[in-house]
Amino acid sequence: MYFPVYRPRRLRKSETLRRMVRETKLSPDDFIYPLFVCPGRKVRREIGSMPGVAQLSVDLAVEEAREAHRLGIPAVLLFGIPRKKDLRGTEGYARNGVVQQAIRAIKKEIPGLVVITDVCLCEYTSHGHCGVVVKGDVDNDATLALLSKMALSHAGAGADMVAPSDMMDGRVKAIRETLDKRGFQHLPIMAYAAKHASGFYGPFREAAESTPQFGDRKSYQMDPANAREAIREAALDVQEGADIIMVKPALPYLDIIRAVREQFDLPVAAYSVSGEYSMIKAACREGWLEEERVMMEVLTAIKRAGADLIITYFAKDAARVLGR
Ligand code: PBG
């Protein structure tokens, strides 16, 4: 079927025709909305590098979650900024830690909203690394116990799902075993399976106050150059009991989203990270790009690549566009 018999433009003639043959359709059901929870009451601290995103105290985080729920977004992903940080990230698994409080408050006020928690030590440690530091290096096996403790404390507070983002080897297994032993056999794990050591996390580290105080995360997060290794990482997490596997970042890693989608039959999530958001916000502020258009294009591209779920700071804005 070649020109002039076949003309692809025939089916592009009107919006109605285009709608009929559109292959990828976004829905608010696809989105997970990240929230940064900080101590205090009525606190709203804007993140300079992420316009429209703020650290929120529990009371305001509940309101933000309510708004997301009202827009049809099924889930939020919680990050905590603790009152104080220490070497072992104690506040991360404290009964009354800021995330634990937020889980209880959101589940009480909006029971229908799925509450997912980020399980990682970097927001809670004084050195800003994702695990316990021994002799200047992040000690893998010593970290597993703390991550398990953190996941368990989130579960105990009522979280619907936990999402380990630390990239220690064996953490999904450790968390699964701990949850199962303590009566949380039904709690799903969304594993940050292929998480790369990316420059695009910069603005998040301002939001979560989690910049490493020495060195970088390259000894535990993946090399951005590696795609085959991403499949191995995902395979390990699947074997260890992950229910959802995540690729992160999203936009510069569409090939990896596609590869993971093709290799596994579990739901695939993609984290469109802070730098992806800030990049669009900054260019639009300059008038160089049209925000709504590129936002929807990028989200569509991530879904087209194979993501079932997209973690995005644009969740509310995109849900609004889809709802009109
Ligand atoms: C914590 C974590 C990070 C992100 C999610 N969980 C940052 C990091 O690894 O430094 C990044 C999210 C974003 O950039 O939006 N380990």
mmCIF file of C-alpha atoms and ligand atoms in Angstrom:
data_model
loop_
_atom_site.group_PDB
_atom_site.id
_atom_site.type_symbol
_atom_site.label_atom_id
_atom_site.label_comp_id
_atom_site.label_asym_id
_atom_site.label_seq_id
_atom_site.Cartn_x
_atom_site.Cartn_y
_atom_site.Cartn_z
ATOM 1 C CA MET A 1 0.000 0.000 0.000
ATOM 2 C CA TYR A 2 1.910 2.976 -1.283
ATOM 3 C CA PHE A 3 1.249 6.524 -2.343
ATOM 4 C CA PRO A 4 -0.938 7.548 -4.087
ATOM 5 C CA VAL A 5 -3.258 4.677 -3.112
ATOM 6 C CA TYR A 6 -2.447 5.005 0.553
ATOM 7 C CA ARG A 7 -2.363 8.453 2.077
ATOM 8 C CA PRO A 8 -1.791 8.579 5.860
ATOM 9 C CA ARG A 9 -3.103 12.127 5.943
ATOM 10 C CA ARG A 10 -6.651 10.891 5.292
ATOM 11 C CA LEU A 11 -7.066 9.894 8.914
ATOM 12 C CA ARG A 12 -5.558 13.114 10.219
ATOM 13 C CA LYS A 13 -8.086 15.390 8.624
ATOM 14 C CA SER A 14 -10.230 16.262 11.619
ATOM 15 C CA GLU A 15 -9.896 16.108 15.374
ATOM 16 C CA THR A 16 -12.689 13.542 15.467
ATOM 17 C CA LEU A 17 -10.855 11.237 13.065
ATOM 18 C CA ARG A 18 -7.627 11.705 14.969
ATOM 19 C CA ARG A 19 -9.435 10.873 18.184
ATOM 20 C CA MET A 20 -10.725 7.647 16.606
ATOM 21 C CA VAL A 21 -7.308 6.342 15.643
ATOM 22 C CA ARG A 22 -5.353 7.643 18.622
ATOM 23 C CA GLU A 23 -3.225 4.826 20.038
ATOM 24 C CA THR A 24 -2.346 6.194 23.451
ATOM 25 C CA LYS A 25 -4.814 7.899 25.766
ATOM 26 C CA LEU A 26 -3.952 9.400 29.108
ATOM 27 C CA SER A 27 -6.265 9.218 32.068
ATOM 28 C CA PRO A 28 -6.002 10.578 35.614
ATOM 29 C CA ASP A 29 -5.960 6.875 36.599
ATOM 30 C CA ASP A 30 -2.399 6.743 35.241
ATOM 31 C CA PHE A 31 -1.041 9.313 37.674
ATOM 32 C CA ILE A 32 0.629 9.171 41.069
ATOM 33 C CA TYR A 33 1.126 12.541 42.750
ATOM 34 C CA PRO A 34 4.222 13.088 44.945
ATOM 35 C CA LEU A 35 3.898 15.135 48.150
ATOM 36 C CA PHE A 36 6.616 16.500 50.448
ATOM 37 C CA VAL A 37 5.507 16.528 54.060
ATOM 38 C CA CYS A 38 7.243 18.681 56.670
ATOM 39 C CA PRO A 39 6.701 19.313 60.396
ATOM 40 C CA GLY A 40 4.470 22.049 61.766
ATOM 41 C CA ARG A 41 0.999 23.400 61.067
ATOM 42 C CA LYS A 42 -0.144 25.570 58.194
ATOM 43 C CA VAL A 43 3.351 25.420 56.712
ATOM 44 C CA ARG A 44 3.678 25.810 52.966
ATOM 45 C CA ARG A 45 7.285 26.202 51.811
ATOM 46 C CA GLU A 46 7.586 26.663 48.071
ATOM 47 C CA ILE A 47 10.459 24.919 46.293
ATOM 48 C CA GLY A 48 12.306 27.555 44.272
ATOM 49 C CA SER A 49 13.399 25.192 41.508
ATOM 50 C CA MET A 50 9.974 23.497 41.235
ATOM 51 C CA PRO A 51 7.338 26.196 40.730
ATOM 52 C CA GLY A 52 3.976 24.979 42.040
ATOM 53 C CA VAL A 53 5.519 22.349 44.339
ATOM 54 C CA ALA A 54 5.900 22.957 48.076
ATOM 55 C CA GLN A 55 6.824 21.268 51.314
ATOM 56 C CA LEU A 56 3.536 20.987 53.213
ATOM 57 C CA SER A 57 2.773 20.343 56.851
ATOM 58 C CA VAL A 58 0.435 17.397 57.496
ATOM 59 C CA ASP A 59 -2.734 19.541 57.625
ATOM 60 C CA LEU A 60 -1.989 21.143 54.242
ATOM 61 C CA ALA A 61 -0.790 17.844 52.739
ATOM 62 C CA VAL A 62 -4.243 16.438 53.556
ATOM 63 C CA GLU A 63 -5.850 19.330 51.652
ATOM 64 C CA GLU A 64 -3.521 18.787 48.700
ATOM 65 C CA ALA A 65 -4.302 15.075 48.730
ATOM 66 C CA ARG A 66 -8.020 15.861 48.834
ATOM 67 C CA GLU A 67 -7.676 18.055 45.760
ATOM 68 C CA ALA A 68 -5.781 15.308 43.910
ATOM 69 C CA HIS A 69 -8.474 12.800 44.848
ATOM 70 C CA ARG A 70 -11.207 15.185 43.672
ATOM 71 C CA LEU A 71 -9.444 15.405 40.296
ATOM 72 C CA GLY A 72 -9.587 11.620 39.946
ATOM 73 C CA ILE A 73 -5.946 10.866 40.770
ATOM 74 C CA PRO A 74 -5.879 7.476 42.512
ATOM 75 C CA ALA A 75 -2.689 7.754 44.565
ATOM 76 C CA VAL A 76 -0.156 9.992 46.276
ATOM 77 C CA LEU A 77 3.507 9.202 46.988
ATOM 78 C CA LEU A 78 4.757 10.601 50.293
ATOM 79 C CA PHE A 79 8.220 11.947 51.088
ATOM 80 C CA GLY A 80 9.109 13.296 54.529
ATOM 81 C CA ILE A 81 11.289 16.134 55.716
ATOM 82 C CA PRO A 82 12.069 15.316 59.346
ATOM 83 C CA ARG A 83 12.528 17.741 62.212
ATOM 84 C CA LYS A 84 16.085 16.499 62.694
ATOM 85 C CA LYS A 85 18.446 14.205 60.813
ATOM 86 C CA ASP A 86 20.962 11.764 62.252
ATOM 87 C CA LEU A 87 23.459 9.135 61.121
ATOM 88 C CA ARG A 88 20.900 6.319 61.015
ATOM 89 C CA GLY A 89 17.865 8.264 59.811
ATOM 90 C CA THR A 90 15.925 7.494 62.977
ATOM 91 C CA GLU A 91 12.998 9.793 62.189
ATOM 92 C CA GLY A 92 12.320 7.764 59.072
ATOM 93 C CA TYR A 93 11.001 4.894 61.137
ATOM 94 C CA ALA A 94 9.750 6.783 64.180
ATOM 95 C CA ARG A 95 6.183 5.972 65.207
ATOM 96 C CA ASN A 96 5.318 9.617 65.118
ATOM 97 C CA GLY A 97 7.519 10.625 62.207
ATOM 98 C CA VAL A 98 6.154 13.178 59.802
ATOM 99 C CA VAL A 99 5.300 10.628 57.092
ATOM 100 C CA GLN A 100 3.648 8.299 59.611
ATOM 101 C CA GLN A 101 1.477 11.224 60.766
ATOM 102 C CA ALA A 102 0.641 12.138 57.198
ATOM 103 C CA ILE A 103 -0.362 8.555 56.354
ATOM 104 C CA ARG A 104 -2.750 8.410 59.303
ATOM 105 C CA ALA A 105 -4.248 11.836 58.553
ATOM 106 C CA ILE A 106 -4.753 11.198 54.830
ATOM 107 C CA LYS A 107 -6.195 7.701 55.336
ATOM 108 C CA LYS A 108 -8.595 9.080 57.956
ATOM 109 C CA GLU A 109 -9.785 11.990 55.824
ATOM 110 C CA ILE A 110 -9.666 10.434 52.344
ATOM 111 C CA PRO A 111 -9.834 6.650 52.786
ATOM 112 C CA GLY A 112 -10.367 6.082 49.072
ATOM 113 C CA LEU A 113 -7.031 7.578 48.107
ATOM 114 C CA VAL A 114 -4.133 5.128 47.836
ATOM 115 C CA VAL A 115 -1.207 6.242 49.981
ATOM 116 C CA ILE A 116 2.203 5.069 48.781
ATOM 117 C CA THR A 117 5.351 5.881 50.755
ATOM 118 C CA ASP A 118 8.904 6.373 49.590
ATOM 119 C CA VAL A 119 11.158 4.059 51.591
ATOM 120 C CA CYS A 120 14.669 5.494 51.675
ATOM 121 C CA LEU A 121 16.972 6.939 54.283
ATOM 122 C CA CYS A 122 18.390 9.912 52.371
ATOM 123 C CA GLU A 123 15.817 12.429 53.596
ATOM 124 C CA TYR A 124 16.480 11.368 57.187
ATOM 125 C CA THR A 125 20.237 10.930 57.406
ATOM 126 C CA SER A 126 22.574 13.776 58.338
ATOM 127 C CA HIS A 127 24.971 12.728 55.567
ATOM 128 C CA GLY A 128 22.184 12.550 52.970
ATOM 129 C CA HIS A 129 23.012 9.060 51.724
ATOM 130 C CA CYS A 130 20.385 6.394 51.152
ATOM 131 C CA GLY A 131 21.826 4.008 53.724
ATOM 132 C CA VAL A 132 24.112 3.550 56.687
ATOM 133 C CA VAL A 133 27.614 4.891 56.064
ATOM 134 C CA VAL A 134 30.508 2.718 57.227
ATOM 135 C CA LYS A 135 34.067 3.862 56.499
ATOM 136 C CA GLY A 136 32.880 6.417 53.971
ATOM 137 C CA ASP A 137 30.753 3.970 52.016
ATOM 138 C CA VAL A 138 27.082 3.020 52.113
ATOM 139 C CA ASP A 139 26.885 -0.385 53.791
ATOM 140 C CA ASN A 140 24.383 -2.464 51.870
ATOM 141 C CA ASP A 141 23.454 -5.193 54.321
ATOM 142 C CA ALA A 142 23.364 -2.965 57.388
ATOM 143 C CA THR A 143 20.926 -0.715 55.536
ATOM 144 C CA LEU A 144 18.444 -3.514 54.812
ATOM 145 C CA ALA A 145 17.324 -3.774 58.426
ATOM 146 C CA LEU A 146 16.603 -0.050 58.617
ATOM 147 C CA LEU A 147 14.697 -0.019 55.340
ATOM 148 C CA SER A 148 12.611 -2.960 56.542
ATOM 149 C CA LYS A 149 11.902 -1.127 59.757
ATOM 150 C CA MET A 150 10.840 1.959 57.827
ATOM 151 C CA ALA A 151 8.537 -0.006 55.514
ATOM 152 C CA LEU A 152 7.001 -1.738 58.515
ATOM 153 C CA SER A 153 6.378 1.550 60.295
ATOM 154 C CA HIS A 154 4.666 2.950 57.175
ATOM 155 C CA ALA A 155 2.552 -0.186 56.965
ATOM 156 C CA GLY A 156 1.659 0.086 60.639
ATOM 157 C CA ALA A 157 0.553 3.689 60.127
ATOM 158 C CA GLY A 158 -1.817 2.534 57.375
ATOM 159 C CA ALA A 159 0.069 2.977 54.093
ATOM 160 C CA ASP A 160 -1.437 1.123 51.135
ATOM 161 C CA MET A 161 1.864 0.464 49.376
ATOM 162 C CA VAL A 162 5.575 0.982 50.011
ATOM 163 C CA ALA A 163 8.100 2.088 47.405
ATOM 164 C CA PRO A 164 11.785 1.435 48.191
ATOM 165 C CA SER A 165 13.970 3.918 46.282
ATOM 166 C CA ASP A 166 17.354 3.344 47.894
ATOM 167 C CA MET A 167 18.824 0.859 45.353
ATOM 168 C CA MET A 168 20.469 -1.412 47.955
ATOM 169 C CA ASP A 169 20.823 -5.017 46.761
ATOM 170 C CA GLY A 170 18.248 -7.327 48.300
ATOM 171 C CA ARG A 171 15.998 -4.688 49.783
ATOM 172 C CA VAL A 172 12.789 -5.884 48.167
ATOM 173 C CA LYS A 173 13.352 -9.354 49.624
ATOM 174 C CA ALA A 174 14.169 -7.954 53.058
ATOM 175 C CA ILE A 175 11.118 -5.694 53.082
ATOM 176 C CA ARG A 176 8.824 -8.447 51.755
ATOM 177 C CA GLU A 177 9.966 -10.868 54.447
ATOM 178 C CA THR A 178 9.533 -8.310 57.208
ATOM 179 C CA LEU A 179 6.074 -7.290 56.027
ATOM 180 C CA ASP A 180 4.966 -10.909 55.682
ATOM 181 C CA LYS A 181 6.229 -11.851 59.113
ATOM 182 C CA ARG A 182 4.349 -8.978 60.689
ATOM 183 C CA GLY A 183 0.955 -9.559 59.083
ATOM 184 C CA PHE A 184 1.244 -7.308 56.042
ATOM 185 C CA GLN A 185 1.252 -10.057 53.409
ATOM 186 C CA HIS A 186 -1.242 -8.062 51.362
ATOM 187 C CA LEU A 187 0.720 -4.828 51.187
ATOM 188 C CA PRO A 188 2.137 -4.299 47.674
ATOM 189 C CA ILE A 189 5.701 -3.158 46.976
ATOM 190 C CA MET A 190 6.396 -0.772 44.138
ATOM 191 C CA ALA A 191 10.142 -1.170 43.590
ATOM 192 C CA TYR A 192 12.298 1.542 42.106
ATOM 193 C CA ALA A 193 13.805 -1.238 40.005
ATOM 194 C CA ALA A 194 15.878 0.647 37.464
ATOM 195 C CA LYS A 195 16.846 3.868 39.176
ATOM 196 C CA HIS A 196 19.709 5.688 37.531
ATOM 197 C CA ALA A 197 22.229 8.067 39.094
ATOM 198 C CA SER A 198 20.701 11.051 37.350
ATOM 199 C CA GLY A 199 21.426 14.748 37.252
ATOM 200 C CA PHE A 200 17.694 15.247 36.884
ATOM 201 C CA TYR A 201 17.138 14.697 40.633
ATOM 202 C CA GLY A 202 18.688 18.086 41.439
ATOM 203 C CA PRO A 203 15.507 20.015 42.232
ATOM 204 C CA PHE A 204 14.114 17.114 44.295
ATOM 205 C CA ARG A 205 17.108 17.334 46.578
ATOM 206 C CA GLU A 206 16.155 20.934 47.296
ATOM 207 C CA ALA A 207 12.560 19.832 47.931
ATOM 208 C CA ALA A 208 13.520 16.907 50.160
ATOM 209 C CA GLU A 209 16.664 18.491 51.599
ATOM 210 C CA SER A 210 18.478 15.261 50.760
ATOM 211 C CA THR A 211 21.653 16.288 48.934
ATOM 212 C CA PRO A 212 24.485 13.925 49.903
ATOM 213 C CA GLN A 213 26.959 15.787 52.099
ATOM 214 C CA PHE A 214 29.935 13.959 50.564
ATOM 215 C CA GLY A 215 30.403 11.993 47.373
ATOM 216 C CA ASP A 216 27.479 10.998 45.182
ATOM 217 C CA ARG A 217 25.028 8.126 44.689
ATOM 218 C CA LYS A 218 26.905 6.402 41.881
ATOM 219 C CA SER A 219 27.923 3.415 44.013
ATOM 220 C CA TYR A 220 24.282 2.394 44.450
ATOM 221 C CA GLN A 221 22.192 4.024 41.718
ATOM 222 C CA MET A 222 22.626 2.744 38.170
ATOM 223 C CA ASP A 223 24.928 4.124 35.513
ATOM 224 C CA PRO A 224 22.798 6.149 33.047
ATOM 225 C CA ALA A 225 24.544 4.331 30.201
ATOM 226 C CA ASN A 226 23.148 0.906 31.127
ATOM 227 C CA ALA A 227 20.010 -0.646 29.694
ATOM 228 C CA ARG A 228 20.765 -4.380 29.939
ATOM 229 C CA GLU A 229 21.595 -3.913 33.581
ATOM 230 C CA ALA A 230 18.185 -2.270 34.017
ATOM 231 C CA ILE A 231 16.584 -5.544 32.940
ATOM 232 C CA ARG A 232 18.711 -7.466 35.431
ATOM 233 C CA GLU A 233 17.786 -5.070 38.216
ATOM 234 C CA ALA A 234 14.108 -5.411 37.366
ATOM 235 C CA ALA A 235 14.400 -9.214 37.219
ATOM 236 C CA LEU A 236 15.911 -9.269 40.700
ATOM 237 C CA ASP A 237 13.126 -7.119 42.116
ATOM 238 C CA VAL A 238 10.501 -9.318 40.468
ATOM 239 C CA GLN A 239 12.129 -12.431 41.966
ATOM 240 C CA GLU A 240 12.305 -10.771 45.360
ATOM 241 C CA GLY A 241 8.582 -10.018 45.357
ATOM 242 C CA ALA A 242 7.985 -6.620 43.757
ATOM 243 C CA ASP A 243 4.391 -6.034 42.637
ATOM 244 C CA ILE A 244 5.095 -2.999 40.469
ATOM 245 C CA ILE A 245 8.457 -2.209 38.889
ATOM 246 C CA MET A 246 9.580 1.317 38.268
ATOM 247 C CA VAL A 247 11.942 2.985 35.827
ATOM 248 C CA LYS A 248 13.427 6.318 36.802
ATOM 249 C CA PRO A 249 13.865 8.968 35.405
ATOM 250 C CA ALA A 250 11.264 8.704 32.643
ATOM 251 C CA LEU A 251 11.745 11.040 29.699
ATOM 252 C CA PRO A 252 15.471 10.432 29.040
ATOM 253 C CA TYR A 253 14.911 6.683 29.644
ATOM 254 C CA LEU A 254 11.983 5.832 27.376
ATOM 255 C CA ASP A 255 13.983 3.002 25.815
ATOM 256 C CA ILE A 256 14.308 1.396 29.216
ATOM 257 C CA ILE A 257 10.606 1.787 29.981
ATOM 258 C CA ARG A 258 9.910 0.021 26.687
ATOM 259 C CA ALA A 259 12.427 -2.752 27.343
ATOM 260 C CA VAL A 260 11.108 -3.397 30.857
ATOM 261 C CA ARG A 261 7.540 -3.361 29.524
ATOM 262 C CA GLU A 262 8.426 -6.024 26.955
ATOM 263 C CA GLN A 263 10.319 -8.291 29.365
ATOM 264 C CA PHE A 264 7.910 -8.389 32.308
ATOM 265 C CA ASP A 265 4.200 -8.749 32.751
ATOM 266 C CA LEU A 266 3.969 -6.786 36.000
ATOM 267 C CA PRO A 267 2.643 -3.237 35.979
ATOM 268 C CA VAL A 268 5.384 -0.771 35.057
ATOM 269 C CA ALA A 269 5.651 2.644 36.654
ATOM 270 C CA ALA A 270 7.790 5.506 35.400
ATOM 271 C CA TYR A 271 8.944 8.380 37.590
ATOM 272 C CA SER A 272 9.006 11.635 35.685
ATOM 273 C CA VAL A 273 11.417 13.274 38.082
ATOM 274 C CA SER A 274 11.902 16.769 39.415
ATOM 275 C CA GLY A 275 14.367 17.888 36.730
ATOM 276 C CA GLU A 276 11.978 16.848 33.977
ATOM 277 C CA TYR A 277 9.332 19.029 35.609
ATOM 278 C CA SER A 278 11.622 21.990 36.292
ATOM 279 C CA MET A 279 12.994 21.932 32.767
ATOM 280 C CA ILE A 280 9.519 22.379 31.299
ATOM 281 C CA LYS A 281 8.533 24.953 33.913
ATOM 282 C CA ALA A 282 11.658 27.027 33.250
ATOM 283 C CA ALA A 283 11.335 26.959 29.467
ATOM 284 C CA CYS A 284 7.657 27.886 29.695
ATOM 285 C CA ARG A 285 8.404 30.731 32.059
ATOM 286 C CA GLU A 286 10.735 32.095 29.401
ATOM 287 C CA GLY A 287 7.983 31.706 26.847
ATOM 288 C CA TRP A 288 10.011 29.166 24.881
ATOM 289 C CA LEU A 289 7.562 26.271 25.177
ATOM 290 C CA GLU A 290 3.806 25.996 25.668
ATOM 291 C CA GLU A 291 3.341 24.398 29.045
ATOM 292 C CA GLU A 292 0.075 22.556 28.638
ATOM 293 C CA ARG A 293 1.014 21.198 25.268
ATOM 294 C CA VAL A 294 4.449 19.874 26.202
ATOM 295 C CA MET A 295 3.196 18.544 29.528
ATOM 296 C CA MET A 296 0.579 16.408 27.785
ATOM 297 C CA GLU A 297 3.017 15.394 25.055
ATOM 298 C CA VAL A 298 5.637 14.233 27.532
ATOM 299 C CA LEU A 299 3.124 12.280 29.643
ATOM 300 C CA THR A 300 1.703 10.677 26.494
ATOM 301 C CA ALA A 301 5.219 9.723 25.378
ATOM 302 C CA ILE A 302 5.944 8.048 28.712
ATOM 303 C CA LYS A 303 2.730 6.060 28.474
ATOM 304 C CA ARG A 304 3.360 5.235 24.808
ATOM 305 C CA ALA A 305 6.771 3.857 25.777
ATOM 306 C CA GLY A 306 4.986 1.368 28.017
ATOM 307 C CA ALA A 307 4.367 2.870 31.442
ATOM 308 C CA ASP A 308 1.122 1.886 33.144
ATOM 309 C CA LEU A 309 1.617 4.423 35.898
ATOM 310 C CA ILE A 310 3.362 7.791 35.840
ATOM 311 C CA ILE A 311 4.629 9.501 38.944
ATOM 312 C CA THR A 312 4.490 13.172 38.051
ATOM 313 C CA TYR A 313 4.457 16.606 39.661
ATOM 314 C CA PHE A 314 2.110 17.570 36.810
ATOM 315 C CA ALA A 315 -0.541 15.082 37.998
ATOM 316 C CA LYS A 316 -3.073 17.701 39.093
ATOM 317 C CA ASP A 317 -2.537 19.973 36.072
ATOM 318 C CA ALA A 318 -2.806 17.078 33.642
ATOM 319 C CA ALA A 319 -5.890 15.675 35.386
ATOM 320 C CA ARG A 320 -7.511 19.101 35.029
ATOM 321 C CA VAL A 321 -6.783 19.151 31.312
ATOM 322 C CA LEU A 322 -8.207 15.643 30.922
ATOM 323 C CA GLY A 323 -11.315 16.560 32.872
ATOM 324 C CA ARG A 324 -12.458 19.360 30.606
HETATM 325 C C1 PBG B 1 15.267 9.245 47.306
HETATM 326 C C2 PBG B 1 14.632 9.664 46.059
HETATM 327 C C3 PBG B 1 15.090 10.565 45.100
HETATM 328 C C4 PBG B 1 14.044 10.759 44.213
HETATM 329 C C5 PBG B 1 12.995 9.951 44.634
HETATM 330 N N1 PBG B 1 13.387 9.262 45.767
HETATM 331 C C6 PBG B 1 16.321 11.346 44.974
HETATM 332 C C7 PBG B 1 17.623 10.756 44.866
HETATM 333 O O1 PBG B 1 17.800 9.565 44.671
HETATM 334 O O2 PBG B 1 18.543 11.565 45.028
HETATM 335 C C8 PBG B 1 14.054 11.694 43.043
HETATM 336 C C9 PBG B 1 12.744 12.216 42.641
HETATM 337 C C10 PBG B 1 12.775 13.418 41.774
HETATM 338 O O3 PBG B 1 13.825 13.914 41.341
HETATM 339 O O4 PBG B 1 11.673 13.906 41.493
HETATM 340 N N2 PBG B 1 16.203 8.279 47.257
#
